[in-house]
Short mmCIF file of C-alpha atoms in Angstrom, two decimals:
data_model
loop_
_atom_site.label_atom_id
_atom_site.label_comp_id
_atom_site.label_asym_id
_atom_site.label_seq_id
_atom_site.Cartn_x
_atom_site.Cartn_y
_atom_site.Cartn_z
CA UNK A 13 -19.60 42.57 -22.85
CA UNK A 14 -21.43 39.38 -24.28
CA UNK A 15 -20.95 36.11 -22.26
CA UNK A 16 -18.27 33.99 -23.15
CA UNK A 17 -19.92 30.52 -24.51
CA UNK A 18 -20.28 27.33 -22.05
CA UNK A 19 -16.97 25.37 -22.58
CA UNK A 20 -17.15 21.25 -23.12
CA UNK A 21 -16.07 19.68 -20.36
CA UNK A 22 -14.17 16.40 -20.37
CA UNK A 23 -16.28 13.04 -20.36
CA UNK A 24 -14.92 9.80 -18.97
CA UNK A 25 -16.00 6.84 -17.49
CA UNK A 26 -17.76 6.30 -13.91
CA UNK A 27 -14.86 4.22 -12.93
CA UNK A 28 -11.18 3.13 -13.30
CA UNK A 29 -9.12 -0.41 -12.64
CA UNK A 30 -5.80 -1.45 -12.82
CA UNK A 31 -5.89 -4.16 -15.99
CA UNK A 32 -2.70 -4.96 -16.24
CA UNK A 33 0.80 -5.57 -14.33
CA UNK A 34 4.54 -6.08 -15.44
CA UNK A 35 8.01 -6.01 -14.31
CA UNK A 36 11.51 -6.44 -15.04
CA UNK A 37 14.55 -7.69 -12.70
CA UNK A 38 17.48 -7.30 -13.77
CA UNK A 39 19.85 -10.50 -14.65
CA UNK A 40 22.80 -9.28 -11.85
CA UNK A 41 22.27 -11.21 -8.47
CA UNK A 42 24.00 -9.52 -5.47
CA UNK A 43 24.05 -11.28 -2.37
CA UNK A 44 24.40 -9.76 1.19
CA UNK A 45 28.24 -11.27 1.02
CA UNK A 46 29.28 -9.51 -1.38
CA UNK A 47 28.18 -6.20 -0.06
CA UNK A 48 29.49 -7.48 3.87
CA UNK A 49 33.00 -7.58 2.44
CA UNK A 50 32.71 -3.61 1.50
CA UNK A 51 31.32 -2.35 4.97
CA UNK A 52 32.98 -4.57 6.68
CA UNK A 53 29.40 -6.53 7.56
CA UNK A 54 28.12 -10.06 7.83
CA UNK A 55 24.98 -11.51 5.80
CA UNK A 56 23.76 -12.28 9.77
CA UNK A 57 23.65 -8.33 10.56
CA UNK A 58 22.35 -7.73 7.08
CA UNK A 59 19.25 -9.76 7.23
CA UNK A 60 18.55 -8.86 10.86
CA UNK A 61 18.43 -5.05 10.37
CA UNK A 62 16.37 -5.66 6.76
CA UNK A 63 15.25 -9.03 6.08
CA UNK A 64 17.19 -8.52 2.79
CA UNK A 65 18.96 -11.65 1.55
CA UNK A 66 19.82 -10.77 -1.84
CA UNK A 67 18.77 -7.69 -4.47
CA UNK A 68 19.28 -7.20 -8.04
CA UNK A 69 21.57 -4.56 -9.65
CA UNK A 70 21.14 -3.43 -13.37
CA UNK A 71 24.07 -4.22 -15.84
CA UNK A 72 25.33 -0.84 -17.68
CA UNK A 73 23.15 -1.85 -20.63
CA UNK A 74 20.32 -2.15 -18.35
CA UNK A 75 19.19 1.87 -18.00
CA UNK A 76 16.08 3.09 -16.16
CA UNK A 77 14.47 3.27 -19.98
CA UNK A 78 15.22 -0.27 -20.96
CA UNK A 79 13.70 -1.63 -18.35
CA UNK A 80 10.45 0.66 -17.99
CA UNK A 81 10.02 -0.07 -21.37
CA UNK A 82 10.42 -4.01 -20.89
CA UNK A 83 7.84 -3.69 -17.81
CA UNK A 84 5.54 -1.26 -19.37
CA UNK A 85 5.51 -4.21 -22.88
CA UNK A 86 4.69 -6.67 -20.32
CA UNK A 87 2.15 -4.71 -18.42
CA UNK A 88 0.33 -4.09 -21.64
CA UNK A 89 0.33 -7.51 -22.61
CA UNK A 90 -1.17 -8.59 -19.54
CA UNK A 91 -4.06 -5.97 -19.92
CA UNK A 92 -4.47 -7.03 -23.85
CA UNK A 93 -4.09 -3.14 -24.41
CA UNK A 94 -2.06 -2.25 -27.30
CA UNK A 95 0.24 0.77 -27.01
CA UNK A 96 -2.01 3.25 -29.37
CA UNK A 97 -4.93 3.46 -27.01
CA UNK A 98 -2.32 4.26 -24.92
CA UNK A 99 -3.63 7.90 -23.87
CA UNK A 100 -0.50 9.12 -21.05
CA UNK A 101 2.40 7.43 -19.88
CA UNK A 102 3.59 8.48 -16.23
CA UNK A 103 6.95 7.42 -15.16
CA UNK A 104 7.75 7.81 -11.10
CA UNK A 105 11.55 7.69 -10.75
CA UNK A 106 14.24 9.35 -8.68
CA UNK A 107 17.29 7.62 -10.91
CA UNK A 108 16.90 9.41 -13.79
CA UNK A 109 19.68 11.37 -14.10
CA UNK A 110 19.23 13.68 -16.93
CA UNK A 111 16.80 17.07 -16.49
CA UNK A 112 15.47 16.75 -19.75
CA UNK A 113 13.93 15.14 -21.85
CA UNK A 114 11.58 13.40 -19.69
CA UNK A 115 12.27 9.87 -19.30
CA UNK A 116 8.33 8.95 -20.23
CA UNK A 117 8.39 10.10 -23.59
CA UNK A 118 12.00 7.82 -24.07
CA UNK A 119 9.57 4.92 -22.58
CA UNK A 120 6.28 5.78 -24.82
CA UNK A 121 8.43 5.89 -27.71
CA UNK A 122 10.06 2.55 -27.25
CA UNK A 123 6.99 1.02 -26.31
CA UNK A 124 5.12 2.07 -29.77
CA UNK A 125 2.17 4.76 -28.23
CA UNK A 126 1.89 7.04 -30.87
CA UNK A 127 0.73 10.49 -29.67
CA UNK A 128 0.59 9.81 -26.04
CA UNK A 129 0.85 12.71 -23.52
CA UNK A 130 4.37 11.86 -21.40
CA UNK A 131 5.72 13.14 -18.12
CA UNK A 132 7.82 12.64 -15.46
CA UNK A 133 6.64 12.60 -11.85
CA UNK A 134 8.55 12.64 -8.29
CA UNK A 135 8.06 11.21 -4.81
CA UNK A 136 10.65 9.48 -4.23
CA UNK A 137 9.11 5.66 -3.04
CA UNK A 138 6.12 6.97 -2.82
CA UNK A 139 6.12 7.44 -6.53
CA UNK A 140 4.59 4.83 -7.74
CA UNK A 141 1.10 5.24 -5.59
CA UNK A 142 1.07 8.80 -6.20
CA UNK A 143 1.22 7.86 -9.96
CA UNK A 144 -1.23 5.33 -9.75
CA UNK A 145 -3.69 7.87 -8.00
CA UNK A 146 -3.05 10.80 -11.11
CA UNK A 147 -4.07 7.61 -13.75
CA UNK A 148 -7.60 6.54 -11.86
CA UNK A 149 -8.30 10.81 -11.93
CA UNK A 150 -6.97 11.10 -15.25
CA UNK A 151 -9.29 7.82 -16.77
CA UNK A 152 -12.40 9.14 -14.94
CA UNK A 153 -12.08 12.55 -15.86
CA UNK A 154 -11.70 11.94 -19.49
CA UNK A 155 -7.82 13.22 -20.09
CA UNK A 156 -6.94 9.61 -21.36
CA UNK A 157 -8.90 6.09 -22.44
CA UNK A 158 -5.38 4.41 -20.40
CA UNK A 159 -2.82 5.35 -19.02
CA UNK A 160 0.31 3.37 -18.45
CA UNK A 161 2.08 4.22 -14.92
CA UNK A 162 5.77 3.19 -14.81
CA UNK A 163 7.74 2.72 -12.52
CA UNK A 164 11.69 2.25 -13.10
CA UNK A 165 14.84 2.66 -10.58
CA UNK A 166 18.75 2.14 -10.45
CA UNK A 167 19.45 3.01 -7.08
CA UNK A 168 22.31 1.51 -7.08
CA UNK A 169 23.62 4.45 -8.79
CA UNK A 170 22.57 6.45 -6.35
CA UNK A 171 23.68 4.96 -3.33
CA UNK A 172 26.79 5.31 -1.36
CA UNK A 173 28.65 1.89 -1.81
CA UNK A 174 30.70 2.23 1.64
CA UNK A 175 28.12 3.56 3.75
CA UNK A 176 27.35 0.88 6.58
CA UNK A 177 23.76 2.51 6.90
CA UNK A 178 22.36 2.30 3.55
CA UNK A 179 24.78 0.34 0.51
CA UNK A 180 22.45 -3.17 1.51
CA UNK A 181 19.41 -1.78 1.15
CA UNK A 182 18.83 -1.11 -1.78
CA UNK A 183 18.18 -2.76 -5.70
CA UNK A 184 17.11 -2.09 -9.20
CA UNK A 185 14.47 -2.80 -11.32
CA UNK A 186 11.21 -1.59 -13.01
CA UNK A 187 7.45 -2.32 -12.66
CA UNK A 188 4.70 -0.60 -14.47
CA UNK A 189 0.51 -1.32 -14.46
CA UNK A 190 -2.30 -0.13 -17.02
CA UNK A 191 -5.01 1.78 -15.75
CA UNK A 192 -8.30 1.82 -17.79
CA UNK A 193 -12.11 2.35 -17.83
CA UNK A 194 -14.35 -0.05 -15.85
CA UNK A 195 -17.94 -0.45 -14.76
CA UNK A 196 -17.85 -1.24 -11.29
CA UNK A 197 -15.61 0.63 -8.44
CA UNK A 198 -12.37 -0.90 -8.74
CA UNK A 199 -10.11 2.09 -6.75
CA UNK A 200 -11.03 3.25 -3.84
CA UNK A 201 -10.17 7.31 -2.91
CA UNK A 202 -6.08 7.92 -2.53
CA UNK A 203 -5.21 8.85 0.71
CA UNK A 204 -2.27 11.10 0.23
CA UNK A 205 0.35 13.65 1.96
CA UNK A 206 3.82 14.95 3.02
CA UNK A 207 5.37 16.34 5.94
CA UNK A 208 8.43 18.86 4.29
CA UNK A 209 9.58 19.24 8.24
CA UNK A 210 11.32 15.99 8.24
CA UNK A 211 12.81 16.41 4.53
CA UNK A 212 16.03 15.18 6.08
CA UNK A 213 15.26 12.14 7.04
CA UNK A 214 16.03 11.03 3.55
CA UNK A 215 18.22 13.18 1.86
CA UNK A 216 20.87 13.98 -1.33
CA UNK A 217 24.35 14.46 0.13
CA UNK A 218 24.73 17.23 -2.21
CA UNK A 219 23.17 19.14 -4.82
CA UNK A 220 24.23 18.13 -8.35
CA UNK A 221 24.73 21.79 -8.83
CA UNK A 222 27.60 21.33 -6.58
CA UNK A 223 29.38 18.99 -9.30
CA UNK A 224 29.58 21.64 -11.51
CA UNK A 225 31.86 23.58 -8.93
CA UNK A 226 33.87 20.63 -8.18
CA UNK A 227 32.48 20.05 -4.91
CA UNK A 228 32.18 17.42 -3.16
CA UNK A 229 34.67 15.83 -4.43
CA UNK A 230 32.21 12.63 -4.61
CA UNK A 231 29.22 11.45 -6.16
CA UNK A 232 26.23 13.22 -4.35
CA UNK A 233 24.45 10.19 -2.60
CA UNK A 234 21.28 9.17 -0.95
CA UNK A 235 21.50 9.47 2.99
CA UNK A 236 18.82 8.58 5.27
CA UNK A 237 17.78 8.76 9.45
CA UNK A 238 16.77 4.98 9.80
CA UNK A 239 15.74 5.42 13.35
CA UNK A 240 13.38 8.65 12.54
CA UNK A 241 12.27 6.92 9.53
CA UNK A 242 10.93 3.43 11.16
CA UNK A 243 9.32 5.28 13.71
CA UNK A 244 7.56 7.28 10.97
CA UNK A 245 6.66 4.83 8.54
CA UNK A 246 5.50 2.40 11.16
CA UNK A 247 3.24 4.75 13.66
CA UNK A 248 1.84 7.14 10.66
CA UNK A 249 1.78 4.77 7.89
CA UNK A 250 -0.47 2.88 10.00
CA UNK A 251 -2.58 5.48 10.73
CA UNK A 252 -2.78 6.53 6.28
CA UNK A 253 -3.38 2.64 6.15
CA UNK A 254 -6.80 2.85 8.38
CA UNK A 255 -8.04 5.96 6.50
CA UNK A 256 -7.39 4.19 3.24
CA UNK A 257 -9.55 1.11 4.27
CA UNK A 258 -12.41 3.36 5.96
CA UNK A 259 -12.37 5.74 2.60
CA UNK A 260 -13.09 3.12 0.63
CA UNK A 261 -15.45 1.25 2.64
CA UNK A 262 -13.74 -1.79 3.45
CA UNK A 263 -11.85 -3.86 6.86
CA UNK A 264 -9.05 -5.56 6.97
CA UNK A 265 -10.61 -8.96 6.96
CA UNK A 266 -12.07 -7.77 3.13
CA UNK A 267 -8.38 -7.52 1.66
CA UNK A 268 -6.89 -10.21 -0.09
CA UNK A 269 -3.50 -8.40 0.14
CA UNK A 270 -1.21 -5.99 1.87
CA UNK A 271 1.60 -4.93 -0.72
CA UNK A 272 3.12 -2.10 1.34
CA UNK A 273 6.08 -0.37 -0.83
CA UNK A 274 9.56 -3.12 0.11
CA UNK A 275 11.21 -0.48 2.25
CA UNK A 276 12.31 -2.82 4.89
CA UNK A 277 11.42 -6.19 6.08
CA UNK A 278 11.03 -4.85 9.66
CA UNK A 279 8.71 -2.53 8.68
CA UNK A 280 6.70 -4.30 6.49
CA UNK A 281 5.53 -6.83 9.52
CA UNK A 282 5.37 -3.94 11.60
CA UNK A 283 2.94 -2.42 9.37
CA UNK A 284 1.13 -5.99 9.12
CA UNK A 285 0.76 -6.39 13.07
CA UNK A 286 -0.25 -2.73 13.20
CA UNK A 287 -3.07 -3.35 10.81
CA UNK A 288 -4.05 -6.43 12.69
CA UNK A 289 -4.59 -8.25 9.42
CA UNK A 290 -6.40 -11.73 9.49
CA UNK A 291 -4.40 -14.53 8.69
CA UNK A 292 -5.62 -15.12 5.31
CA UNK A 293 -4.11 -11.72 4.25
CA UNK A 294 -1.51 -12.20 2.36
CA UNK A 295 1.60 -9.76 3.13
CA UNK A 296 4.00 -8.93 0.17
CA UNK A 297 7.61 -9.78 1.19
CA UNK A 298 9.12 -9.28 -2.25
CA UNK A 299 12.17 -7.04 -0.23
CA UNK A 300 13.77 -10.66 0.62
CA UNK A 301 15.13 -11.44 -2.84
CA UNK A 302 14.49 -7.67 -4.54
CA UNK A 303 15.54 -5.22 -2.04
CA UNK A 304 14.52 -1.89 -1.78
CA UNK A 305 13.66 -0.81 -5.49
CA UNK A 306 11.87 2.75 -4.33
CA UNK A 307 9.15 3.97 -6.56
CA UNK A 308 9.51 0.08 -8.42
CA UNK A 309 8.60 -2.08 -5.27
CA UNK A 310 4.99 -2.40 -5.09
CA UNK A 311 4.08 -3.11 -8.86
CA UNK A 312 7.50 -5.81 -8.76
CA UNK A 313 5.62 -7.02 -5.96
CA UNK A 314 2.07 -7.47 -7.36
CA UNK A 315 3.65 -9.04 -9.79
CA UNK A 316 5.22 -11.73 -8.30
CA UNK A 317 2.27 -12.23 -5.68
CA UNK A 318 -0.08 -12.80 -8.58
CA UNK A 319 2.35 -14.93 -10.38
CA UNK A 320 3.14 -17.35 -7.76
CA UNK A 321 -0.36 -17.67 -7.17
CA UNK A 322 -0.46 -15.95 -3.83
CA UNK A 323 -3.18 -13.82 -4.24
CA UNK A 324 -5.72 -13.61 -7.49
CA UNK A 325 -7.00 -11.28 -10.07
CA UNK A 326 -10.15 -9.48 -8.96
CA UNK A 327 -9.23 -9.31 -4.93
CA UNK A 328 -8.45 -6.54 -2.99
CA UNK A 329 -4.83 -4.82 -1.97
CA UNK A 330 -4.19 -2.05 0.13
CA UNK A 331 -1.04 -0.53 -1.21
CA UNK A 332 0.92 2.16 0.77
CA UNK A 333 4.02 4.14 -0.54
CA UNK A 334 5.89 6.42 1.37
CA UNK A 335 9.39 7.86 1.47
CA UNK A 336 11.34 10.86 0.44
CA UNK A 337 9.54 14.29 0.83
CA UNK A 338 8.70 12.80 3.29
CA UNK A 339 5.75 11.85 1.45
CA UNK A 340 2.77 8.98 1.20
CA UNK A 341 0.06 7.65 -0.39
CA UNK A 342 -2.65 4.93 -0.16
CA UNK A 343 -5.18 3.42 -1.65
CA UNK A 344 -7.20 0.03 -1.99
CA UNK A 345 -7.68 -1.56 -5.45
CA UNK A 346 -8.53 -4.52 -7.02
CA UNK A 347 -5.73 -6.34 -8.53
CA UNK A 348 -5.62 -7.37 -12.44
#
């Protein structure tokens, strides 16, 4: 039998960066009052168990595709890429409630890519920096010039309205970020995981197979262990957070930023003290006035940090997402 011939492999670029940043919020302000009246709450016990003081809620015109697509514009126009050299869209979501199509090729259509490859991928609040991790492989090994990485979430859908544990957490709204070719490291190595033992920490109250039965006779709904997931997120996110700064060769005191993913306000300054960050650090706090947005958090918050002039373009963030699965990912990069 002759030997097969030597196959072309795929060429790309030494290294990747994130050129580009953009997010949507959507025009409903909801403050902690007016979910304390449903749980029978205060905005007092709100903002001491989450450091929440208000979130946004999408309108019904307001779907998870109108606003990836008004992110992903904006993230585009930030990186002065136009949408045909867009080479893949990725969209992380977990309120996207229809099996198929996937909700990236709605996005890359709206946005004007023409043949851009378009999937859907899954991890919960993690998605965003597992996303983000697929780009920087997918730019250096060739498979696309950019990619855009999306980010969109209505939670509020998928949240239990009268459930004292978990209807103030939570908000809506999109972010998205360009990934493209560069000539210096600009992404350091993903640190990245799961642990399927403690899948019930955050959970789906039912299957939506279920529906189809007619039971339960309600919406299926997120539900979550707050107690096992603060303990988790605090004492092993800290310990993904070192390895992410050691793999890509930097300390603490080199970061200009710590944009953890806006699970909680508690943990977020956990996470801070754990890291021991220098004062100069700047810690993203974008939960405050956003809420929890999931997969949506950390690019809503580089956005705002860089356009309130809290950190710059060109300085280094460790980002961390984690959630769901459960599941995690880190990784330093320099900011657009």
């Amino acid at each position: 039998m002759s030997t097969p011939p030597a196959l072309r492999p795929p060429e790309g670029p030494a290294y990747a960066r994130v050129v580009g940043v953009g997010g949507y919020r959507p025009s409903r302000v909801v403050p902690n009052e007016e979910i304390a009246r449903r749980i029978d709450s205060s905005d007092r016990w709100i903002r001491d168990r989450s450091g929440i003081a208000e979130r946004r809620w999408a309108t019904e015109e307001e779907s998870v595709a109108l606003m990836g697509a008004a992110a992903a514009e904006k993230a585009l126009a930030h990186a002065g890429v136009t949408a045909d050299r867009i080479g893949c869209v990725l969209v992380a979501t977990s309120t996207h409630f229809r099996q198929l199509p996937a909700l990236a090729a709605d996005i890359a259509h709206r946005v004007g890519t023409t043949q851009a490859a378009a999937f859907d991928l899954s991890a919960a609040c993690a998605g965003f920096t597992h996303a983000l991790a697929v780009a920087h492989d997918m730019v250096r090994g060739g498979s696309a010039g950019h990619v855009l990485v999306v980010a969109t979430e209505r939670m509020s859908d998928l949240i239990d309205h009268d459930d004292r544990a978990t209807a103030f957490l939570f908000g809506d709204g999109a972010g998205a970020v360009v990934v493209g070719p560069c000539a210096t490291p600009a992404m350091g190595p993903v640190v990245w995981g799961s642990d399927g033992s403690q899948g019930g920490a955050i959970d789906q109250s039912a299957s939506w197979l279920d529906l189809r039965d007619g039971v339960p006779e309600r919406f299926p709904a997120l539900t979550m262990q707050g107690q096992t997931v603060f303990r988790w997120a605090v004492y092993e996110m800290a310990r993904v957070a070192r390895r992410a700064l050691e793999d890509a060769g930097v300390d603490a005191a080199d970061l200009d930023a710590f944009i953890p993913h806006q699970a909680n306000l508690r943990i977020v300054d956990a996470l801070a003290t754990a890291l021991r960050l220098p004062a100069q650090v700047a810690v993203a706090r974008d939960i405050v006035h956003t809420g929890n947005t999931s997969a949506a958090s950390i690019p809503l918050a580089i956005e705002n940090m860089l356009a309130g002039g809290t950190v710059r373009s060109g300085g280094l963030a460790l980002t961390i997402g984690f959630g769901a699965g459960l599941s995690y990912a880190a990784q330093v990069i320099t900011l657009p």
